[in-house]
Amino acid sequence: MENKALEQMKKQHVNNYKNAILDIISNNTSALIGDIRILIKKPPLETMDLIKVRFLSLAKKNKVILNTVKLDKKIDGFRNNLLKICVEIEELRVKRLTEIVKREKITDKEVIKINKKDFIDINREIKKIFKSEFDESVDSLLNKLECIFSEDIDVKIKNLIINEITKYIKNNYLKQLLENFDIKILVKDTTLINSIKEQNERYKFTLNNSRILNDLDK
C-alpha cells in the first residue's frame, strides 16, 4: 500500500480516537447532569423533601397552619429555577474538556491525558454557577412568602418562621446540597479519567498491533 494511503489511514485512526474521547466526555457529562438533576428535583417521598419538612416542622412548633398548596408551588418554583443551571454547567464542562482534547498533539508514543488538576478550574467555575443560581432561587422562594400564612397570623411568629427557614436553607441545607454536589462531580471526574485511560489502551493496542498501520514505520 502506498505511503500516502497509509498516512491517511493513520490520520483517520487518530481522528477516530479523538472522537471516541469526545463521546466519552459528552456521555460522562450527561450522566453528571442527570445526577445533579436528581439532587435538585422534588424527592419521590414527601418525608425526603427537607425544605417542606422544615417548613411544616416550624409551623407545628409554633402552632401555625400553612397553605400547603401555595407552599408546594413556592418550593417547586425554587427547584425549577435552580434546575436552569444544568444546561449552563453541561455546556461549560463539555467545552472546557473538549478544548483540552483538541489542543493535544497526538504522536505514536503519546495519548490524550486529562488529569485531576485539569478539573480544578472547571469545577470551581461550575460550583460558582451553582452557588450563584442557588442564591437567586432562594431569594425568589423567600420573596412574598407571606402567601403561605393565614392573614390573621401573629406577625412575630410569621417573621420567626421566615427567619428560621431562611437560616436553615442558606446554611445547613446549602451545605448538605454542596457536599452532595461535590461528591457527584468527584465521582464523574474519576470515572472520566479512568474511561479515557481505557480508551488510550485500546488506541495504543490497535496502533501497536495493526500490521497495516505499522507498515508506516518500515
XYZ file of C-alpha atoms in Angstrom:
218
model
C 0.000 0.000 0.000
C 1.309 3.449 -0.879
C 2.670 5.620 1.899
C 0.116 8.340 1.158
C -2.756 5.922 1.692
C -1.125 4.577 4.849
C -0.655 8.094 6.204
C -4.326 8.800 5.543
C -5.340 5.626 7.393
C -3.210 6.563 10.362
C -4.655 10.088 10.401
C -8.152 8.612 10.330
C -7.229 6.311 13.205
C -6.148 9.322 15.276
C -9.338 11.207 14.404
C -11.473 8.227 15.393
C -9.559 8.044 18.654
C -10.134 11.745 19.409
C -13.826 11.468 18.535
C -14.148 8.484 20.854
C -12.667 10.586 23.675
C -15.099 13.412 22.906
C -18.010 10.961 23.024
C -16.822 9.737 26.421
C -16.692 13.336 27.690
C -20.181 14.067 26.359
C -21.717 10.906 27.855
C -19.917 11.379 31.173
C -21.120 14.983 31.422
C -24.693 13.991 30.564
C -24.558 11.417 33.369
C -23.270 14.096 35.756
C -26.113 16.430 34.819
C -28.541 13.589 35.455
C -27.104 13.192 38.955
C -27.346 16.928 39.610
C -30.966 16.978 38.468
C -31.776 14.204 40.940
C -30.228 16.292 43.725
C -32.360 19.298 42.846
C -35.661 17.775 41.733
C -38.532 17.040 44.085
C -37.846 13.845 46.057
C -40.144 10.849 45.469
C -41.340 10.888 49.098
C -42.655 13.950 50.934
C -40.649 12.954 54.020
C -37.483 13.355 51.919
C -38.346 16.935 50.974
C -36.108 18.621 53.518
C -37.312 22.139 52.782
C -41.004 21.326 53.091
C -40.408 19.190 56.178
C -38.618 22.101 57.826
C -41.467 24.483 56.967
C -44.062 22.101 58.422
C -41.941 21.386 61.490
C -41.620 25.093 62.287
C -45.326 25.608 61.687
C -46.237 22.759 64.025
C -43.827 24.006 66.669
C -45.442 27.448 66.557
C -48.978 26.070 66.203
C -49.494 27.596 62.784
C -51.356 26.127 59.807
C -49.728 26.735 56.438
C -51.284 26.824 52.990
C -49.504 23.709 51.682
C -50.744 24.210 48.115
C -49.035 27.595 47.891
C -46.033 26.253 49.804
C -45.606 23.450 47.262
C -45.849 25.977 44.460
C -43.127 28.148 46.022
C -40.796 25.196 46.588
C -41.404 23.858 43.074
C -40.541 27.296 41.705
C -37.313 27.266 43.713
C -36.311 23.907 42.271
C -37.271 24.823 38.712
C -35.166 27.984 38.916
C -32.201 26.018 40.236
C -32.529 23.393 37.505
C -31.747 26.089 34.940
C -28.055 25.761 35.797
C -27.903 22.259 34.309
C -27.705 23.447 30.708
C -25.017 26.011 31.508
C -22.946 23.520 33.515
C -23.175 20.877 30.801
C -22.088 23.287 28.068
C -19.234 24.651 30.171
C -17.812 21.258 31.159
C -18.003 19.796 27.667
C -16.443 22.933 26.161
C -13.516 23.075 28.598
C -12.712 19.367 28.338
C -13.067 19.438 24.553
C -10.510 22.266 24.431
C -8.036 20.030 26.278
C -8.573 17.201 23.794
C -8.252 19.398 20.711
C -5.044 21.082 21.819
C -3.302 17.744 22.393
C -0.786 16.840 19.684
C -1.027 13.081 19.189
C 2.132 11.162 18.242
C 2.852 7.444 18.188
C 4.083 7.493 21.763
C 1.612 9.990 23.222
C -2.053 9.839 24.101
C -4.669 12.282 25.343
C -4.470 12.777 29.087
C -6.941 14.508 31.365
C -5.672 14.703 34.922
C -7.221 15.702 38.238
C -5.608 19.138 38.033
C -7.437 19.791 34.763
C -10.736 19.740 36.642
C -9.764 22.292 39.300
C -10.667 25.456 37.373
C -13.608 23.782 35.632
C -15.160 22.611 38.876
C -14.503 25.941 40.574
C -16.455 27.684 37.823
C -19.227 25.073 37.915
C -19.596 25.495 41.665
C -19.669 29.282 41.270
C -22.513 28.983 38.760
C -24.395 26.640 41.074
C -23.965 28.851 44.131
C -24.999 31.992 42.262
C -28.187 30.405 40.935
C -28.910 28.912 44.348
C -28.786 32.350 45.971
C -31.111 33.809 43.344
C -33.502 30.860 43.641
C -33.621 31.185 47.428
C -34.397 34.883 47.135
C -37.246 34.012 44.789
C -38.514 31.373 47.235
C -38.483 33.756 50.180
C -39.984 36.632 48.230
C -43.658 37.219 49.154
C -43.587 34.182 51.423
C -46.491 35.670 53.367
C -48.864 33.933 50.937
C -48.443 30.612 52.749
C -49.667 32.075 56.057
C -53.176 32.969 57.109
C -53.983 36.677 57.229
C -54.605 36.659 60.982
C -51.237 35.145 61.922
C -49.191 36.934 64.560
C -46.519 38.989 62.801
C -43.832 37.961 65.287
C -44.500 34.259 64.719
C -44.581 34.740 60.956
C -41.243 36.567 60.982
C -39.794 33.966 63.323
C -40.683 31.147 60.940
C -39.383 33.061 57.909
C -36.104 33.870 59.686
C -35.646 30.265 60.800
C -36.329 28.807 57.373
C -34.030 31.372 55.761
C -31.243 30.448 58.157
C -31.787 26.738 57.521
C -31.826 26.975 53.716
C -28.809 29.280 53.467
C -26.728 27.270 55.931
C -27.458 23.614 56.696
C -29.441 22.852 53.548
C -26.955 24.581 51.254
C -24.011 22.898 52.975
C -25.532 19.453 52.547
C -26.503 20.173 48.950
C -22.991 21.391 48.076
C -21.411 18.346 49.726
C -23.554 16.017 47.625
C -22.890 18.204 44.585
C -19.124 17.886 45.109
C -19.366 14.114 45.539
C -21.301 13.717 42.286
C -18.688 15.770 40.436
C -15.759 13.894 42.001
C -17.233 10.514 41.066
C -17.841 11.565 37.469
C -14.396 13.185 37.169
C -12.749 9.968 38.368
C -14.922 7.866 36.061
C -13.987 10.093 33.118
C -10.258 9.845 33.838
C -10.470 6.046 34.011
C -12.629 5.805 30.886
C -10.115 7.874 28.918
C -7.280 5.657 30.177
C -9.164 2.603 28.887
C -9.692 4.286 25.528
C -5.984 5.132 25.425
C -5.095 1.486 25.950
C -7.354 0.416 23.093
C -5.864 3.089 20.860
C -2.277 2.049 21.639
C -3.080 -1.638 21.261
C -4.507 -1.097 17.776
C -1.635 1.182 16.860
C 0.989 -1.308 18.017
C -0.642 -4.451 16.673
C -2.082 -3.339 13.346
C 0.146 -4.682 10.559
C -1.087 -2.047 8.133
C -0.518 0.927 10.449
C 2.911 -0.366 11.424
C 3.930 -0.505 7.763
C 4.327 3.267 8.049
C 7.390 2.809 10.207
C 9.109 0.442 7.783
